[in-house]
Amino acid sequence: MIEVIIGIVKLILLVAVLSVYVMYATWYERKVIGHMQQRIGPKRVGPYGLLQPLADTIKSFFKEDVIPARADKPLFWLAPILAPTFPFAAAAAIPFFPPIELSNGTMFYFSVFHSNVDLLYILAMMGLSSFGVMLAGIASGGNKYSYFGAQREIAQVVSYEIILALALLNPILMVQSLNLTDFVTFQQQHLWLIFYQPFAFVAFVIAMVASASRVPFDLPEAENELVAGFNTEFTGLKMAMFFFGQYVTIFVVSALAAIVFLGGWSGPAILPGFVWYWLKVLLFIFMFTWFWGTFPRYRYDQLMDIAWKKLLPLLVLNILWTGFALIVHMPII
């Protein structure tokens, strides 16, 4: 009974924390992009514009909910619900703090879901995250922009989820585990995995940006080609739900990169472990904003070429090399 109550409390805290994170991730992005473009960014609502996310949230609740006459209404309602559901499910396996040992010798984990296959579970949920977008395109009443945006999203997620999984396979071979805590333990005893697997790290970063459909890989909602892509027919709270799912995805892949490649909560003793962990997560979240303000959008054919013609064969070779080096006990670096 106690475990059920703890699980429910963890779930409520997860929803609350991620909701606040999404609200202020938008403020943070607008501030950073503003400074990159020599602007101030949000400043009208509250000190330094800190209440702007709250104002935007309230505004989205009062926007008119327009449903196209030709839309498939059940799917049109279901799509915005599914959009953040699977990223939230993936976030349930992400630890927010290092585990602690209780007085009875058991470990307490700061994640809603913990098992020996954390990584596999997260990849499965990430792979399902495109269903909301797919339904958005199908349900939008034949709008060609929505349809093409959904089509691009499906192809992009399928392509780069494969790259994401192959990039993680190299660290998995070294750690011999799918448990996220084991990755941190391995890196506490050795070097961070970014030093053992630099190419896998680069491939993972490219794939995680593409999986989140962010600049320079935001092809499903390319404004100059598709108006707003799969979002074209959605307004108000429904549209906000798609962005909600996207920002949660950014958090999930950022935390995953911090744990798998940068040692998670391991770091010099000058700072507590959880501080190092969150600094690494925030570094990757900043990277998304930096890319947004720096890079132009890739063409769709270029996006597919990067995945299938460049990253895929190189990652397969990297996996073969890692496996061979482990078999013959040869240093990988």
Coordinates of C-alpha atoms in Angstrom, one line a residue:
M1 CA 0.0 0.0 0.0
I2 CA 2.8 2.4 0.9
E3 CA 4.5 1.7 -2.5
V4 CA 1.3 2.5 -4.3
I5 CA 0.9 5.8 -2.4
I6 CA 4.6 6.7 -3.1
G7 CA 4.1 5.9 -6.8
I8 CA 1.0 8.1 -7.0
V9 CA 2.9 11.0 -5.2
K10 CA 5.8 10.6 -7.6
L11 CA 3.4 10.7 -10.6
I12 CA 1.7 13.9 -9.4
L13 CA 5.1 15.5 -8.8
L14 CA 6.3 14.4 -12.2
V15 CA 3.3 16.1 -13.9
A16 CA 3.7 19.3 -11.7
V17 CA 7.5 19.5 -12.3
L18 CA 7.3 19.0 -16.1
S19 CA 4.4 21.4 -16.4
V20 CA 6.4 24.2 -14.7
Y21 CA 9.5 23.2 -16.7
V22 CA 7.5 23.5 -20.0
M23 CA 6.1 26.9 -19.0
Y24 CA 9.5 28.3 -18.2
A25 CA 11.4 26.5 -21.0
T26 CA 9.4 28.8 -23.4
W27 CA 10.4 31.9 -21.4
Y28 CA 14.0 30.7 -21.4
E29 CA 14.1 30.1 -25.1
R30 CA 12.6 33.5 -25.9
K31 CA 15.1 35.2 -23.6
V32 CA 18.1 33.4 -25.0
I33 CA 17.0 33.9 -28.7
G34 CA 16.3 37.5 -27.8
H35 CA 19.9 38.1 -26.6
M36 CA 21.3 36.2 -29.5
Q37 CA 19.5 38.6 -31.8
Q38 CA 20.3 41.7 -29.7
R39 CA 16.8 41.9 -28.3
I40 CA 15.5 41.9 -24.7
G41 CA 12.9 39.2 -25.0
P42 CA 9.8 38.9 -22.7
K43 CA 9.7 41.8 -20.2
R44 CA 6.2 43.1 -19.9
V45 CA 4.5 40.6 -17.6
G46 CA 6.1 40.4 -14.2
P47 CA 9.8 41.2 -13.4
Y48 CA 12.0 40.2 -16.3
G49 CA 8.9 38.7 -18.0
L50 CA 8.8 35.8 -15.5
L51 CA 5.0 35.8 -15.5
Q52 CA 4.8 35.7 -19.3
P53 CA 4.5 31.8 -19.4
L54 CA 1.6 32.0 -17.0
A55 CA -0.1 34.7 -19.1
D56 CA 0.4 32.6 -22.3
T57 CA -1.1 29.5 -20.5
I58 CA -4.2 31.5 -19.4
K59 CA -4.6 32.9 -22.9
S60 CA -4.5 29.5 -24.5
F61 CA -7.4 28.4 -22.3
F62 CA -9.6 31.2 -23.7
K63 CA -8.7 30.8 -27.3
E64 CA -11.6 29.8 -29.6
D65 CA -11.6 26.0 -30.2
V66 CA -12.1 25.8 -34.0
I67 CA -12.8 22.3 -35.4
P68 CA -12.8 22.1 -39.2
A69 CA -16.1 20.9 -40.7
R70 CA -14.4 17.9 -42.5
A71 CA -12.4 16.9 -39.5
D72 CA -12.6 13.5 -37.9
K73 CA -13.8 14.8 -34.5
P74 CA -12.9 11.9 -32.2
L75 CA -9.4 11.7 -33.7
F76 CA -9.1 15.5 -33.7
W77 CA -9.7 15.4 -29.9
L78 CA -7.5 12.4 -29.4
A79 CA -4.4 13.6 -31.2
P80 CA -3.5 16.5 -28.8
I81 CA -4.0 14.1 -25.8
L82 CA -1.6 11.5 -27.3
A83 CA 1.0 14.1 -28.2
P84 CA 2.3 14.6 -24.6
T85 CA 1.2 11.2 -23.3
F86 CA 4.1 9.1 -24.6
P87 CA 6.8 11.7 -23.8
F88 CA 5.4 11.9 -20.3
A89 CA 5.5 8.1 -20.1
A90 CA 9.2 8.2 -21.2
A91 CA 9.9 10.9 -18.6
A92 CA 8.5 8.5 -15.9
A93 CA 11.7 6.4 -16.2
I94 CA 14.1 9.4 -16.0
P95 CA 15.6 9.9 -12.5
F96 CA 15.4 13.5 -11.2
F97 CA 18.0 12.9 -8.5
P98 CA 20.6 10.3 -7.6
P99 CA 19.1 7.2 -5.8
I100 CA 19.6 7.1 -2.0
E101 CA 20.0 4.1 0.2
L102 CA 17.5 3.9 3.0
S103 CA 18.2 2.7 6.6
N104 CA 16.8 -0.8 5.8
G105 CA 19.3 -1.2 3.0
T106 CA 16.9 -0.7 0.1
M107 CA 17.4 1.9 -2.6
F108 CA 15.0 4.7 -3.2
Y109 CA 14.8 5.9 -6.8
F110 CA 13.6 9.4 -7.8
S111 CA 11.8 8.2 -10.8
V112 CA 8.2 7.0 -11.2
F113 CA 9.2 3.9 -13.1
H114 CA 12.4 1.9 -12.4
S115 CA 13.5 -1.4 -13.8
N116 CA 16.5 -3.2 -15.3
V117 CA 15.3 -2.1 -18.8
D118 CA 14.9 1.6 -18.3
L119 CA 16.6 2.5 -21.6
L120 CA 14.5 0.0 -23.6
Y121 CA 11.3 1.4 -22.1
I122 CA 12.3 5.0 -22.9
L123 CA 13.1 4.2 -26.5
A124 CA 9.8 2.4 -26.9
M125 CA 7.9 5.4 -25.6
M126 CA 9.9 7.7 -27.7
G127 CA 9.1 5.6 -30.8
L128 CA 5.4 5.9 -30.0
S129 CA 5.5 9.7 -29.6
S130 CA 4.7 10.3 -33.3
F131 CA 1.2 8.8 -33.0
G132 CA -0.3 12.1 -31.8
V133 CA 1.2 13.9 -34.8
M134 CA 0.2 11.2 -37.2
L135 CA -3.4 11.4 -36.0
A136 CA -3.3 15.2 -36.2
G137 CA -2.5 14.9 -39.9
I138 CA -5.2 12.3 -40.6
A139 CA -7.9 14.0 -38.5
S140 CA -7.5 17.5 -40.0
G141 CA -10.2 17.1 -42.6
G142 CA -8.0 16.6 -45.7
N143 CA -5.8 19.7 -45.1
K144 CA -2.8 19.1 -47.3
Y145 CA -0.4 21.0 -45.0
S146 CA -1.4 18.9 -42.0
Y147 CA -1.2 15.7 -44.0
F148 CA 2.3 16.4 -45.3
G149 CA 3.5 17.6 -41.9
A150 CA 2.3 14.3 -40.3
Q151 CA 3.9 12.3 -43.2
R152 CA 7.2 14.0 -42.6
E153 CA 7.0 13.5 -38.8
I154 CA 6.5 9.7 -39.2
A155 CA 9.4 9.3 -41.7
Q156 CA 11.6 11.5 -39.5
V157 CA 10.9 9.7 -36.2
V158 CA 11.2 6.2 -37.8
S159 CA 14.5 7.1 -39.3
Y160 CA 16.1 8.8 -36.3
E161 CA 14.7 6.5 -33.7
I162 CA 16.8 3.8 -35.4
I163 CA 19.9 6.1 -35.3
L164 CA 19.1 6.9 -31.6
A165 CA 18.9 3.2 -30.7
L166 CA 22.1 2.4 -32.7
A167 CA 24.0 5.3 -31.0
L168 CA 23.0 3.9 -27.6
L169 CA 23.9 0.4 -28.5
N170 CA 27.6 1.2 -28.2
P171 CA 27.4 2.4 -24.6
I172 CA 25.1 -0.5 -23.9
L173 CA 27.8 -3.0 -25.1
M174 CA 30.3 -1.4 -22.8
V175 CA 28.1 -1.2 -19.7
Q176 CA 26.3 -4.5 -20.3
S177 CA 23.1 -3.1 -18.9
L178 CA 19.9 -1.3 -19.8
N179 CA 19.6 0.2 -16.3
L180 CA 20.3 4.0 -16.2
T181 CA 21.8 3.8 -12.8
D182 CA 24.3 1.2 -14.0
F183 CA 25.5 3.7 -16.7
V184 CA 26.3 6.3 -14.0
T185 CA 28.0 3.6 -11.8
F186 CA 30.2 2.5 -14.8
Q187 CA 31.3 6.1 -15.5
Q188 CA 32.1 6.7 -11.8
Q189 CA 34.5 3.8 -12.1
H190 CA 35.9 4.7 -15.5
L191 CA 35.9 7.7 -17.8
W192 CA 32.6 9.3 -19.1
L193 CA 31.3 7.4 -22.1
I194 CA 31.7 10.4 -24.3
F195 CA 35.4 9.8 -24.3
Y196 CA 35.0 6.1 -25.2
Q197 CA 32.3 6.7 -27.8
P198 CA 32.7 10.2 -29.3
F199 CA 31.1 9.3 -32.6
A200 CA 28.1 7.6 -30.9
F201 CA 27.7 10.8 -28.9
V202 CA 27.7 13.0 -32.0
A203 CA 25.2 10.7 -33.7
F204 CA 23.0 10.7 -30.6
V205 CA 22.9 14.5 -30.4
I206 CA 21.9 14.7 -34.1
A207 CA 19.3 12.0 -33.6
M208 CA 17.9 13.6 -30.4
V209 CA 17.4 16.9 -32.2
A210 CA 15.7 15.2 -35.1
S211 CA 13.5 13.1 -32.8
A212 CA 12.3 16.3 -31.1
S213 CA 11.6 17.8 -34.5
R214 CA 13.6 20.9 -33.6
V215 CA 15.7 23.3 -35.7
P216 CA 17.5 22.5 -37.9
F217 CA 15.3 19.4 -38.3
D218 CA 11.8 20.9 -37.8
L219 CA 10.6 19.8 -41.2
P220 CA 7.1 18.6 -40.0
E221 CA 6.2 22.2 -39.2
A222 CA 8.3 24.2 -41.6
E223 CA 6.5 27.5 -41.8
N224 CA 7.7 28.5 -45.2
E225 CA 6.6 25.3 -46.8
L226 CA 3.7 23.9 -44.7
V227 CA 2.2 26.9 -42.9
A228 CA 2.3 25.2 -39.5
G229 CA 2.5 21.6 -40.7
F230 CA 0.4 19.1 -38.6
N231 CA -0.5 22.1 -36.3
T232 CA -2.2 24.1 -39.0
E233 CA -5.8 23.3 -38.0
F234 CA -5.3 23.3 -34.2
T235 CA -5.9 26.3 -32.0
G236 CA -5.7 27.2 -28.3
L237 CA -5.2 24.5 -25.8
K238 CA -5.0 21.7 -28.4
M239 CA -2.1 23.4 -30.2
A240 CA -0.4 24.0 -26.9
M241 CA -0.6 20.3 -26.1
F242 CA 1.6 19.5 -29.1
F243 CA 4.2 22.0 -28.0
F244 CA 3.9 20.5 -24.5
G245 CA 4.9 17.1 -25.8
Q246 CA 7.8 18.5 -27.8
Y247 CA 9.3 20.2 -24.7
V248 CA 8.9 17.1 -22.6
T249 CA 10.7 15.2 -25.4
I250 CA 13.5 17.7 -25.2
F251 CA 13.8 17.1 -21.5
V252 CA 13.8 13.3 -21.8
V253 CA 16.5 13.2 -24.5
S254 CA 18.6 15.8 -22.6
A255 CA 18.5 13.8 -19.4
L256 CA 19.2 10.6 -21.3
A257 CA 22.3 12.2 -23.0
A258 CA 23.5 13.5 -19.6
I259 CA 23.2 10.1 -17.9
V260 CA 24.5 7.9 -20.8
F261 CA 27.4 10.0 -22.1
L262 CA 28.3 12.6 -19.4
G263 CA 28.2 10.5 -16.3
G264 CA 24.8 11.7 -14.9
W265 CA 25.3 12.8 -11.3
S266 CA 29.1 11.9 -11.3
G267 CA 31.4 14.9 -11.1
P268 CA 34.1 16.6 -9.0
A269 CA 33.2 16.7 -5.3
I270 CA 33.1 20.5 -5.2
L271 CA 29.4 20.3 -6.1
P272 CA 26.7 17.7 -5.0
G273 CA 25.9 15.0 -7.5
F274 CA 22.4 16.3 -8.3
V275 CA 23.8 19.7 -9.1
W276 CA 26.2 18.2 -11.7
Y277 CA 23.3 16.2 -13.1
W278 CA 21.0 19.2 -13.6
L279 CA 23.8 21.3 -15.0
K280 CA 24.4 18.7 -17.7
V281 CA 20.7 18.4 -18.5
L282 CA 20.4 22.2 -18.7
L283 CA 23.5 22.2 -21.0
F284 CA 21.7 20.0 -23.5
I285 CA 18.5 22.1 -23.2
F286 CA 20.5 25.2 -23.9
M287 CA 22.0 23.4 -26.9
F288 CA 18.5 23.0 -28.5
T289 CA 18.0 26.8 -28.1
W290 CA 21.4 27.5 -29.5
F291 CA 20.7 25.4 -32.5
W292 CA 17.4 27.1 -33.0
G293 CA 19.0 30.6 -33.1
T294 CA 22.0 29.5 -35.2
F295 CA 21.3 26.9 -37.9
P296 CA 19.1 27.1 -41.0
R297 CA 16.6 24.4 -41.7
Y298 CA 17.8 21.3 -43.7
R299 CA 15.9 20.2 -46.8
Y300 CA 13.9 17.0 -46.4
D301 CA 16.2 15.0 -48.7
Q302 CA 19.2 16.2 -46.8
L303 CA 17.6 15.1 -43.5
M304 CA 17.0 11.5 -44.8
D305 CA 20.5 11.3 -46.4
I306 CA 22.1 12.1 -43.1
A307 CA 20.3 9.3 -41.4
W308 CA 20.4 6.5 -44.0
K309 CA 23.5 7.3 -46.0
K310 CA 25.9 8.7 -43.4
L311 CA 25.0 7.9 -39.8
L312 CA 23.5 4.4 -40.2
P313 CA 26.5 2.8 -42.0
L314 CA 29.0 4.6 -39.7
L315 CA 27.2 3.5 -36.6
V316 CA 27.0 -0.1 -37.7
L317 CA 30.8 0.0 -38.3
N318 CA 31.2 1.6 -34.8
I319 CA 29.2 -1.2 -33.2
L320 CA 31.2 -3.8 -34.9
W321 CA 34.4 -2.2 -33.8
T322 CA 33.2 -1.8 -30.2
G323 CA 32.1 -5.5 -30.1
F324 CA 35.5 -6.7 -31.6
A325 CA 37.4 -4.5 -29.1
L326 CA 35.4 -5.9 -26.2
I327 CA 35.9 -9.5 -27.3
V328 CA 39.7 -9.3 -27.7
H329 CA 40.0 -7.0 -24.6
M330 CA 41.5 -4.2 -26.7
P331 CA 41.3 -0.6 -25.5
I332 CA 38.4 1.2 -27.4
I333 CA 40.2 4.5 -27.3

